[in-house]
XYZ file of C-alpha atoms in Angstrom:
697
model
C 30.943 -2.832 2.436
C 28.520 -5.546 3.592
C 25.720 -5.640 6.128
C 22.960 -8.093 6.891
C 19.619 -6.308 7.034
C 17.146 -8.637 5.364
C 15.014 -11.347 6.837
C 13.472 -14.501 5.459
C 12.094 -14.667 1.923
C 8.310 -14.631 1.683
C 6.956 -16.055 -1.576
C 3.295 -15.404 -2.333
C 3.217 -18.651 -4.350
C 4.358 -21.561 -2.169
C 5.949 -24.370 -4.077
C 7.213 -22.133 -6.885
C 10.998 -22.130 -6.881
C 12.997 -19.163 -8.098
C 15.500 -20.163 -10.744
C 17.814 -17.309 -9.787
C 18.709 -16.334 -6.265
C 19.379 -12.571 -6.307
C 17.230 -9.449 -6.411
C 18.959 -6.093 -6.759
C 17.719 -2.528 -6.241
C 19.627 0.635 -7.115
C 18.705 4.224 -6.248
C 20.551 7.140 -7.861
C 20.801 10.220 -5.655
C 22.394 13.587 -6.196
C 25.622 12.493 -4.500
C 25.665 8.707 -4.175
C 24.301 5.642 -5.922
C 22.839 3.277 -3.316
C 22.575 -0.414 -4.109
C 21.240 -3.408 -2.212
C 21.149 -7.111 -2.984
C 18.705 -9.649 -1.558
C 19.770 -13.305 -1.508
C 16.647 -15.489 -1.556
C 18.617 -18.586 -0.519
C 20.096 -17.144 2.672
C 17.490 -14.435 3.374
C 20.244 -11.831 3.782
C 21.154 -8.651 1.950
C 24.329 -6.802 1.031
C 24.688 -3.110 0.364
C 27.144 -0.785 -1.327
C 27.477 2.857 -2.338
C 29.295 4.539 -5.203
C 29.568 8.171 -6.265
C 26.942 9.499 -8.648
C 28.320 10.214 -12.126
C 26.130 13.022 -13.529
C 27.899 13.048 -16.899
C 27.096 9.357 -17.429
C 24.670 8.005 -14.789
C 24.933 4.393 -15.952
C 28.601 4.359 -14.995
C 27.729 5.087 -11.361
C 25.102 2.322 -11.358
C 27.545 -0.247 -12.708
C 30.183 0.892 -10.200
C 27.729 0.318 -7.338
C 26.929 -3.150 -8.683
C 30.617 -3.915 -8.920
C 31.040 -2.978 -5.255
C 28.147 -5.258 -4.369
C 30.036 -8.150 -5.899
C 26.806 -9.428 -7.441
C 26.611 -12.027 -10.188
C 24.082 -10.640 -12.630
C 23.880 -14.086 -14.231
C 22.148 -15.227 -11.040
C 19.953 -12.116 -10.689
C 16.267 -12.484 -11.507
C 15.124 -8.919 -10.805
C 16.695 -5.472 -10.993
C 14.606 -2.605 -9.533
C 15.728 0.937 -10.227
C 14.789 4.410 -9.034
C 16.016 7.676 -10.468
C 15.078 11.360 -10.559
C 16.704 11.818 -13.976
C 13.474 13.099 -15.534
C 12.632 15.420 -12.638
C 16.117 16.923 -12.685
C 15.796 17.576 -16.420
C 12.564 19.517 -15.817
C 13.868 21.460 -12.807
C 17.135 22.365 -14.531
C 15.409 23.073 -17.874
C 17.699 20.741 -19.789
C 15.154 18.545 -21.541
C 15.011 18.214 -25.332
C 13.564 20.740 -27.750
C 9.838 19.986 -27.774
C 6.861 20.876 -29.954
C 3.089 20.851 -29.453
C 0.318 19.848 -31.858
C -3.176 20.801 -30.694
C -6.506 22.052 -32.046
C -6.541 25.066 -34.339
C -6.902 28.213 -32.260
C -5.537 26.648 -29.070
C -1.787 26.754 -29.599
C -1.326 29.140 -26.646
C -3.156 27.088 -23.996
C 0.147 25.784 -22.648
C 1.677 29.253 -22.261
C -1.434 30.965 -20.859
C -1.959 28.173 -18.333
C -4.011 29.370 -15.371
C -2.612 32.906 -15.639
C -1.699 32.713 -11.957
C 1.346 33.329 -9.795
C 2.818 30.396 -7.852
C 1.924 30.510 -4.158
C 5.581 30.782 -3.169
C 5.863 34.020 -5.177
C 2.428 35.446 -4.384
C 3.797 38.602 -2.750
C 6.892 39.015 -4.906
C 6.224 42.082 -7.075
C 9.382 41.297 -9.045
C 8.165 37.825 -10.016
C 8.699 36.904 -13.650
C 7.441 33.623 -15.028
C 10.140 31.526 -16.634
C 10.117 31.328 -20.411
C 7.962 28.510 -21.756
C 9.854 25.268 -22.380
C 8.059 25.132 -25.749
C 8.682 28.106 -28.028
C 5.616 29.555 -29.728
C 6.998 28.822 -33.195
C 7.064 25.153 -32.196
C 3.346 25.044 -31.330
C 0.883 24.189 -34.104
C -2.920 24.071 -34.295
C -4.583 21.648 -36.715
C -8.144 21.055 -37.864
C -10.401 18.508 -36.165
C -12.654 18.581 -33.103
C -14.186 16.224 -30.556
C -16.957 17.703 -28.416
C -17.400 17.453 -24.635
C -19.501 14.282 -25.041
C -16.862 12.515 -27.104
C -18.576 12.980 -30.469
C -16.624 13.960 -33.584
C -17.674 17.420 -34.722
C -14.930 17.880 -37.324
C -12.679 15.176 -38.812
C -8.985 15.288 -38.008
C -6.957 17.089 -40.672
C -4.232 14.465 -41.102
C -2.476 16.472 -43.782
C -2.128 19.388 -41.349
C -0.785 17.009 -38.691
C 1.896 15.719 -41.069
C 2.739 19.245 -42.209
C 3.160 20.409 -38.591
C 5.301 17.399 -37.731
C 7.466 17.995 -40.778
C 8.076 21.613 -39.793
C 9.008 20.523 -36.280
C 11.504 17.996 -37.619
C 13.007 20.637 -39.925
C 13.415 22.902 -36.871
C 15.424 20.221 -35.076
C 12.663 19.215 -32.660
C 13.215 15.789 -31.094
C 9.899 15.291 -29.319
C 6.278 16.348 -29.763
C 3.303 16.504 -27.385
C -0.198 15.972 -28.783
C -3.172 17.324 -26.840
C -6.632 17.801 -28.367
C -9.734 19.114 -26.650
C -11.878 16.472 -24.907
C -9.534 13.613 -25.771
C -10.217 12.313 -22.260
C -13.710 11.484 -23.552
C -12.642 10.137 -26.924
C -8.941 9.716 -27.767
C -9.440 8.708 -31.390
C -7.980 11.926 -32.892
C -4.912 11.877 -30.644
C -4.307 8.199 -31.333
C -4.563 8.730 -35.092
C -2.318 11.809 -35.031
C 0.325 9.885 -33.069
C 0.050 6.986 -35.517
C 0.602 9.075 -38.649
C 3.489 11.022 -37.093
C 5.296 7.872 -35.963
C 4.857 6.328 -39.400
C 6.220 9.389 -41.220
C 8.871 10.444 -38.687
C 9.975 7.447 -36.593
C 12.867 9.467 -35.159
C 10.421 11.847 -33.447
C 9.329 10.938 -29.894
C 5.559 11.317 -29.516
C 3.586 11.833 -26.285
C -0.211 11.853 -26.612
C -2.057 13.205 -23.562
C -4.789 10.534 -23.632
C -2.166 7.778 -23.537
C -0.944 9.199 -20.215
C -4.148 10.399 -18.539
C -7.882 10.334 -19.290
C -8.748 13.275 -17.077
C -10.260 16.619 -17.991
C -8.674 20.136 -17.835
C -6.975 20.897 -21.126
C -4.092 22.970 -19.699
C -3.122 20.324 -17.169
C -3.367 17.560 -19.776
C -1.270 19.617 -22.186
C 1.364 20.268 -19.543
C 1.448 16.563 -18.656
C 2.029 15.589 -22.278
C 4.659 18.331 -22.695
C 6.652 17.241 -19.632
C 6.537 13.639 -20.829
C 7.744 14.673 -24.281
C 10.394 16.977 -22.802
C 12.100 14.127 -20.926
C 11.230 11.202 -23.203
C 14.400 11.000 -25.338
C 16.637 11.592 -22.295
C 14.956 8.862 -20.280
C 14.840 6.413 -23.167
C 18.501 6.965 -23.923
C 19.409 6.370 -20.280
C 17.306 3.219 -19.913
C 18.692 1.898 -23.192
C 22.252 2.402 -21.980
C 21.388 0.811 -18.642
C 19.832 -2.231 -20.300
C 22.890 -2.650 -22.518
C 25.252 -2.309 -19.566
C 23.351 -4.887 -17.559
C 23.158 -7.349 -20.461
C 26.876 -6.981 -21.118
C 27.428 -7.982 -17.496
C 25.296 -11.089 -17.823
C 21.855 -9.882 -16.711
C 18.947 -11.722 -18.312
C 16.235 -11.046 -15.719
C 13.493 -8.432 -15.463
C 14.318 -4.707 -15.210
C 11.739 -2.712 -13.264
C 11.563 1.063 -12.783
C 9.940 2.596 -9.707
C 6.823 4.709 -10.182
C 6.344 8.108 -8.538
C 3.297 6.847 -6.626
C 4.902 3.621 -5.496
C 5.073 0.220 -7.051
C 7.147 -0.618 -10.080
C 6.685 -1.085 -13.817
C 8.734 -2.752 -16.491
C 11.376 -0.695 -18.243
C 9.439 -1.050 -21.496
C 6.318 0.450 -19.906
C 8.345 3.245 -18.306
C 9.863 4.155 -21.663
C 6.380 4.669 -23.104
C 5.478 7.293 -20.453
C 8.592 8.355 -18.497
C 6.668 11.092 -16.680
C 5.466 8.371 -14.289
C 9.057 7.977 -13.033
C 9.885 11.584 -12.088
C 9.950 10.823 -8.342
C 10.864 7.154 -8.602
C 13.889 7.487 -6.304
C 12.090 8.973 -3.261
C 9.125 6.643 -3.876
C 11.222 3.645 -2.853
C 11.806 5.134 0.574
C 8.080 5.674 1.131
C 7.231 2.131 0.073
C 9.808 0.836 2.550
C 8.518 3.197 5.238
C 4.965 1.970 4.753
C 6.031 -1.655 5.059
C 8.113 -0.875 8.154
C 5.274 1.082 9.776
C 2.923 -1.871 9.357
C 5.504 -4.341 10.654
C 6.221 -2.428 13.865
C 2.677 -1.176 14.458
C 2.968 2.567 13.864
C -0.211 4.158 12.460
C 1.200 7.638 11.877
C 4.703 8.200 10.546
C 6.543 11.253 9.216
C 9.377 10.320 6.871
C 12.556 12.363 6.473
C 14.769 11.278 3.606
C 17.965 13.321 3.796
C 20.405 12.609 1.004
C 23.349 14.496 -0.348
C 21.300 17.039 -2.293
C 17.753 17.247 -0.982
C 15.318 16.469 1.800
C 12.041 14.691 1.088
C 9.364 14.785 3.806
C 6.088 12.865 3.651
C 3.217 11.531 5.758
C 2.244 7.867 6.138
C -1.082 6.968 7.744
C -2.211 3.385 8.384
C 0.839 2.123 6.518
C 0.058 4.009 3.302
C 1.800 7.125 1.951
C -0.529 9.900 0.825
C -0.994 10.128 -2.950
C -1.790 13.184 -5.059
C -3.121 13.092 -8.600
C -1.689 16.394 -9.732
C 1.994 17.032 -9.170
C 3.712 20.411 -9.456
C 6.895 19.843 -11.453
C 8.875 23.099 -11.493
C 5.620 25.125 -11.695
C 4.180 22.805 -14.344
C 1.195 20.624 -13.377
C 1.230 16.928 -14.199
C -1.908 14.782 -14.011
C -0.200 11.675 -12.690
C -0.478 9.779 -9.410
C 2.454 10.763 -7.242
C 3.348 10.539 -3.573
C 2.651 13.745 -1.646
C 6.270 14.663 -0.896
C 7.660 18.010 0.231
C 11.124 18.449 -1.224
C 13.595 21.149 -0.222
C 17.161 21.718 -1.360
C 18.834 20.638 1.863
C 21.185 17.699 2.323
C 24.669 16.568 3.149
C 26.111 18.376 0.159
C 24.116 21.613 0.517
C 26.368 24.665 0.210
C 26.409 27.298 2.961
C 26.896 30.917 1.956
C 26.351 34.433 3.242
C 24.096 36.962 1.532
C 23.668 40.491 2.894
C 24.856 39.356 6.309
C 22.492 36.381 6.507
C 23.476 32.698 6.513
C 21.946 30.699 3.659
C 22.043 26.922 3.123
C 21.240 25.416 -0.274
C 19.539 24.770 -2.542
C 22.847 24.613 -4.400
C 24.705 21.384 -3.718
C 28.333 20.355 -4.119
C 27.057 16.982 -5.357
C 29.516 14.123 -5.756
C 31.903 16.185 -7.890
C 33.620 18.143 -6.494
C 31.722 17.392 -3.276
C 32.284 18.944 0.156
C 35.606 20.640 0.903
C 36.574 17.778 3.216
C 36.468 15.281 0.324
C 39.603 16.865 -1.122
C 38.273 16.774 -4.692
C 38.508 20.485 -5.355
C 35.404 21.690 -3.531
C 35.794 25.222 -2.134
C 32.312 25.891 -0.727
C 31.493 24.708 2.828
C 28.641 22.204 3.044
C 26.523 20.474 5.671
C 28.998 17.581 5.654
C 31.869 19.983 6.372
C 29.848 21.462 9.252
C 29.152 17.981 10.691
C 32.852 17.165 10.529
C 33.816 20.419 12.267
C 31.248 19.809 15.028
C 32.720 16.376 15.731
C 29.805 14.305 14.475
C 31.869 12.482 11.836
C 35.048 10.469 12.275
C 37.363 11.556 9.431
C 39.047 8.145 9.290
C 35.910 5.958 9.141
C 33.606 8.018 6.896
C 31.676 5.750 4.499
C 33.395 2.715 5.914
C 36.825 4.259 5.521
C 36.528 4.651 1.738
C 36.839 8.462 1.961
C 39.423 10.271 4.120
C 38.058 13.608 5.300
C 40.299 16.673 5.520
C 39.391 18.484 8.759
C 41.808 21.441 8.411
C 40.543 22.167 4.892
C 36.920 22.079 6.075
C 37.682 24.468 8.930
C 39.568 26.836 6.644
C 36.699 26.885 4.147
C 34.179 27.519 6.914
C 36.276 30.399 8.246
C 36.732 31.982 4.834
C 33.203 31.623 3.473
C 30.938 31.725 6.531
C 32.501 32.451 9.925
C 34.639 35.367 8.712
C 31.904 37.217 6.797
C 29.511 36.776 9.753
C 32.100 37.755 12.348
C 31.604 34.594 14.456
C 33.760 31.605 15.408
C 33.913 28.444 13.311
C 31.865 26.251 15.682
C 29.067 28.776 15.828
C 29.067 29.050 12.031
C 28.890 25.249 11.634
C 26.103 25.006 14.217
C 24.263 27.811 12.428
C 24.140 25.706 9.263
C 22.236 23.020 11.151
C 19.964 25.646 12.717
C 18.986 26.849 9.241
C 18.340 23.281 8.041
C 16.214 22.548 11.094
C 14.086 25.663 10.545
C 13.529 24.895 6.860
C 12.699 21.259 7.525
C 10.288 22.108 10.337
C 8.491 24.415 7.903
C 8.117 21.594 5.360
C 6.779 19.286 8.075
C 4.206 21.844 9.181
C 2.963 22.118 5.589
C 2.004 18.443 5.530
C 0.760 18.230 9.127
C -0.370 21.413 10.897
C -1.730 23.009 7.718
C -3.815 19.859 7.146
C -5.187 19.591 10.641
C -2.632 17.092 11.937
C -0.441 17.457 15.016
C 3.169 16.404 14.291
C 3.528 15.426 17.949
C 1.170 12.525 17.239
C 3.566 11.090 14.646
C 6.602 8.882 14.864
C 9.431 10.215 12.707
C 11.364 7.850 10.452
C 14.774 9.106 9.313
C 16.771 7.627 6.455
C 19.142 8.633 3.686
C 22.860 9.189 4.218
C 22.355 12.374 6.266
C 18.978 11.508 7.847
C 20.131 10.027 11.173
C 22.623 12.867 11.583
C 20.066 15.683 11.262
C 16.730 14.100 12.224
C 17.335 14.070 16.014
C 17.488 17.870 15.798
C 14.233 17.954 13.796
C 12.530 15.682 16.318
C 13.565 18.077 19.114
C 12.133 21.032 17.183
C 8.734 19.599 16.259
C 8.506 17.456 19.428
C 7.666 14.171 17.703
C 6.557 11.264 19.835
C 9.672 9.345 18.782
C 12.311 9.091 16.097
C 12.989 5.756 14.378
C 16.345 5.142 12.701
C 15.945 1.916 10.690
C 18.605 -0.632 9.932
C 21.043 0.661 7.308
C 19.220 3.947 6.719
C 21.627 5.105 4.008
C 20.201 2.553 1.540
C 16.660 2.463 2.915
C 15.125 3.793 -0.316
C 16.802 1.020 -2.291
C 15.562 -1.517 0.275
C 12.054 -0.109 -0.152
C 12.268 -0.860 -3.855
C 12.665 -4.542 -3.012
C 9.342 -4.250 -1.132
C 7.475 -3.014 -4.215
C 4.753 -4.708 -6.220
C 4.160 -4.112 -9.904
C 1.510 -1.388 -9.992
C -0.529 0.453 -12.584
C -3.040 3.299 -12.231
C -5.885 4.052 -14.607
C -8.431 6.858 -14.348
C -11.412 8.254 -16.205
C -13.159 11.591 -15.711
C -16.916 11.015 -15.382
C -18.778 14.117 -14.248
C -22.144 13.156 -12.777
C -24.117 13.725 -9.576
C -23.839 11.170 -6.789
C -27.345 9.740 -7.015
C -28.881 6.257 -7.370
C -29.060 6.549 -11.158
C -25.259 6.816 -11.273
C -24.725 3.298 -9.874
C -24.993 1.521 -13.220
C -22.735 3.838 -15.256
C -20.158 3.940 -12.453
C -20.016 0.149 -12.182
C -19.755 -0.154 -15.960
C -16.895 2.358 -16.042
C -15.105 0.594 -13.186
C -15.397 -2.731 -15.017
C -13.742 -1.192 -18.070
C -10.985 0.394 -15.981
C -10.273 -2.868 -14.169
C -9.993 -4.791 -17.425
C -7.643 -2.129 -18.762
C -5.540 -2.335 -15.594
C -5.563 -6.140 -15.671
C -4.265 -6.148 -19.233
C -1.467 -3.747 -18.303
C -0.449 -5.923 -15.362
C -0.408 -9.097 -17.424
C 1.864 -7.427 -19.921
C 4.341 -6.650 -17.157
C 4.156 -9.495 -14.644
C 2.638 -12.513 -16.353
C -0.492 -14.204 -15.069
C 0.792 -16.100 -12.043
C 1.001 -13.375 -9.406
C -1.816 -12.378 -7.072
C -3.883 -9.414 -8.322
C -5.353 -6.625 -6.205
C -7.654 -3.859 -7.430
C -8.445 -0.708 -5.453
C -11.447 1.303 -6.667
C -11.421 5.017 -5.854
C -13.946 7.774 -6.497
C -13.100 11.483 -6.479
C -16.042 13.554 -5.248
C -16.790 17.191 -4.487
C -19.735 19.339 -3.529
C -21.424 20.686 -6.643
C -19.836 24.027 -7.452
C -16.465 23.212 -5.886
C -13.279 23.016 -7.927
C -11.232 20.408 -6.048
C -12.204 16.887 -5.044
C -11.561 14.349 -2.285
C -10.787 10.697 -2.919
C -12.816 7.881 -1.310
C -12.499 4.124 -1.720
C -15.509 2.276 -3.143
C -15.037 -1.451 -2.453
C -16.580 -3.826 -4.968
C -20.196 -4.584 -4.094
C -20.704 -1.434 -2.040
C -23.590 0.860 -2.911
C -22.904 4.437 -4.013
C -25.253 5.673 -1.289
C -22.580 4.944 1.329
C -20.223 7.410 -0.340
C -22.231 10.470 0.686
C -21.802 9.989 4.432
C -18.133 9.066 4.078
C -17.507 12.080 1.843
C -19.137 14.400 4.394
C -17.018 12.870 7.169
C -13.806 13.251 5.185
C -14.638 16.833 4.184
C -15.399 17.651 7.824
C -12.107 16.084 8.942
C -10.078 17.865 6.253
C -11.777 21.283 6.206
C -13.772 21.471 9.429
C -17.258 21.476 7.927
C -19.729 19.655 5.696
C -22.596 21.186 3.715
C -25.978 20.043 2.416
C -25.155 20.669 -1.265
C -25.388 17.836 -3.814
C -22.220 15.758 -4.244
C -20.667 15.355 -7.688
C -18.509 12.487 -8.915
C -15.509 13.806 -10.831
C -13.063 10.994 -11.583
C -13.015 7.211 -11.180
C -9.663 5.581 -10.462
C -8.346 2.053 -10.205
C -4.998 1.167 -8.674
C -4.044 -2.371 -9.631
C -1.100 -4.339 -8.289
C 0.575 -7.655 -8.995
C 1.943 -8.832 -5.657
C 5.645 -9.673 -5.675
C 7.634 -11.747 -3.144
C 9.314 -9.561 -0.538
C 12.017 -9.801 2.124
C 10.716 -9.444 5.667
C 12.115 -7.385 8.517
C 14.782 -9.279 10.465
C 14.739 -9.995 14.173
C 18.105 -9.120 15.714
C 19.661 -11.054 18.612
C 18.708 -10.042 22.130
C 21.257 -8.024 24.068
C 23.301 -10.259 26.417
C 25.048 -7.461 28.292
C 24.884 -3.739 28.935
C 24.960 -1.221 26.063
C 28.377 -0.093 27.282
C 29.798 -3.256 25.681
C 28.914 -1.751 22.282
C 30.769 1.477 23.088
C 33.975 1.712 21.051
C 35.226 5.111 22.186
C 34.369 8.710 22.905
C 35.005 12.084 21.314
C 34.118 15.684 21.882
C 31.311 17.044 19.738
C 28.768 19.852 19.742
C 25.574 19.166 21.719
C 22.637 21.251 20.523
C 20.751 20.714 23.770
C 23.586 22.408 25.670
C 24.814 24.596 22.764
C 28.416 23.653 23.557
C 30.991 20.954 22.980
C 30.824 17.998 25.344
C 32.079 14.378 25.424
C 29.961 11.962 23.332
C 30.045 8.186 23.800
C 30.616 6.440 20.448
C 28.781 3.160 19.760
C 29.235 0.612 16.979
C 25.724 -0.134 15.732
C 26.426 -3.723 14.734
C 27.304 -4.498 18.371
C 23.938 -3.242 19.650
C 21.296 -5.873 20.405
C 17.550 -5.806 20.913
C 16.761 -4.342 24.318
C 19.856 -2.175 24.663
C 19.197 1.332 25.992
C 21.493 4.302 26.499
C 21.300 8.069 26.937
C 22.775 10.914 24.931
C 25.045 12.574 24.252
C 26.017 9.664 22.025
C 27.094 8.911 18.469
C 26.136 5.636 16.766
C 28.351 4.756 13.819
C 27.757 2.307 11.007
C 29.379 1.866 7.651
C 27.332 4.347 5.649
C 25.863 6.831 8.129
C 26.082 8.278 11.638
C 23.316 8.879 14.185
C 23.852 11.779 16.614
C 21.932 11.696 19.912
C 21.946 14.870 22.018
C 22.002 15.128 25.794
C 18.224 15.499 26.207
C 17.504 12.304 24.256
C 17.570 8.584 24.995
C 17.788 5.507 22.750
C 16.290 2.014 22.838
C 16.975 -0.786 20.337
C 13.792 -2.583 19.245
C 13.513 -6.278 18.223
C 14.241 -5.405 14.575
C 17.403 -3.479 15.438
C 15.854 -0.058 14.843
C 17.025 2.783 17.053
C 14.065 4.366 18.852
C 15.009 7.884 19.973
C 12.823 9.711 22.483
C 13.102 12.838 24.606
C 14.346 12.133 28.137
C 11.720 12.268 30.854
C 11.891 15.375 33.010
């Protein structure tokens, strides 16, 4: 399965020749492993997909590489994205974990904020899940640092060793260390980690100050706990992956995607795996940002529909929005992470009936057994089965002909599980599945647009993932986006985005002080320290030859507020300029500004080592009408008409820049299908992207 989607190779260091010609990126999803290869000599790429192997993820990765036909001996860089850690947290299948904290504070993690999640605010039956750390595995030890970073009481190292010993005796594999005010002075945490590792090298240790230097003891504790909870699982996986790659001749650099974009070396990722929890979806947003800049779109909504989930996000001025506190299955994590709305809806989402109502997801058939139509033993109808029944998919060419779809089985399953219980016909049941997905997705989009003062109609929508082009035209009709963009080879777009990544590191330091002239000196001094720290981390991962970029950010709030807004402070700019820009941002975000003093909360530095990247290709101009790319027609369900109607079928590789055509139409390519309804029209841009808009009245 091969396609050309890359362009020329752009090296940020002219004259430096790459010894090896290939760069490879692999993204593991819930259903498929997507892989892409960039050839720096020819400027082209190849892509391949393989089924995800949940029991042994490395096997699926190696299978995808085998289908690529890549020589790992000639591969200089392997970039990888996975949600292995996130899935472990969501499914509560991490390792047994312990906590060591200050005496008297062993219950901070369980008490938390004593709140109810917003999604369950009005659910009187709500019960908080049991803590992932049992109380008998939480220990308080002597020692105290005060709020100014001064030692009030020496660390009781004997108590630390005693607690660690009891945890090991209880079969604990990982421990989180979080002491009060370690964001000010991490000396006690660092020493506790040192003595535990020396005495019990088999025990994974996660110290909160090694992950984040921000205040709020519950959030820091939760961050350290999540990191500890997934640490052995992630390290085992990366170790197996490294061994598998080496056995196949790989001697280059292995990078892992970060949840807030950019990449880091596998060694760095193994030290703090919590930074990788959304590394798979992050690749898609990096690619989307690069694409948005290349084609001149300032506002883009991304829809990444895979086999298991949908990820929706906002990109403004070519940059995805970043949060610095991520909710991971109701646990907060103080890490930089892309602001992504994720719902359990994808190609493998299972449809079912509960109390006479149609439900879709979040359960997924995954890759095994998969949808009914795969013929692998699946008995529950899925979105893919519905698409097949509605005529959107060709059963003989699905995934480039590598999977034969069983239409009668899909129809029988839909009748038994959905249509029959609802008392409706099969087509209406299949269409209803898409109606539910559209409603849920529109809700997620409104969360990140309307609820933040943005109008989704002002945004272009970018659809990718295996199921993205199939479903996104319906979403665009619902939220009335300005246009929908279907990029080249959308099924592996997230993997392509990984090839567009730089090596990135984020450092932060809480520094509570009023925004006033006297703060200029301490702020500049703190930024200098943060930049040196970030520079050292970059040099350990990328060498000293690449271009360096440093972004300085200040989180501010009105005195008395709880939450803060982030503003860039370019080097050489006076702090006085921050006040006006903070007021403007607060007014834009919340509709008002006030005369209260402004307080600095946290200083951040995002540092990047710029890597060479492939550029977007320019496809050949169309030499004839779009009808020359039409390879057939078939009857399918048109949602604009709410009935079956003939659809023209186009082969995407035959479409050239400048081609235009109207729906109803189906555009097929090896790994995905784009469905255009009768009230929509399509134009092919110079890069080969499909630009879908609503027909003029």
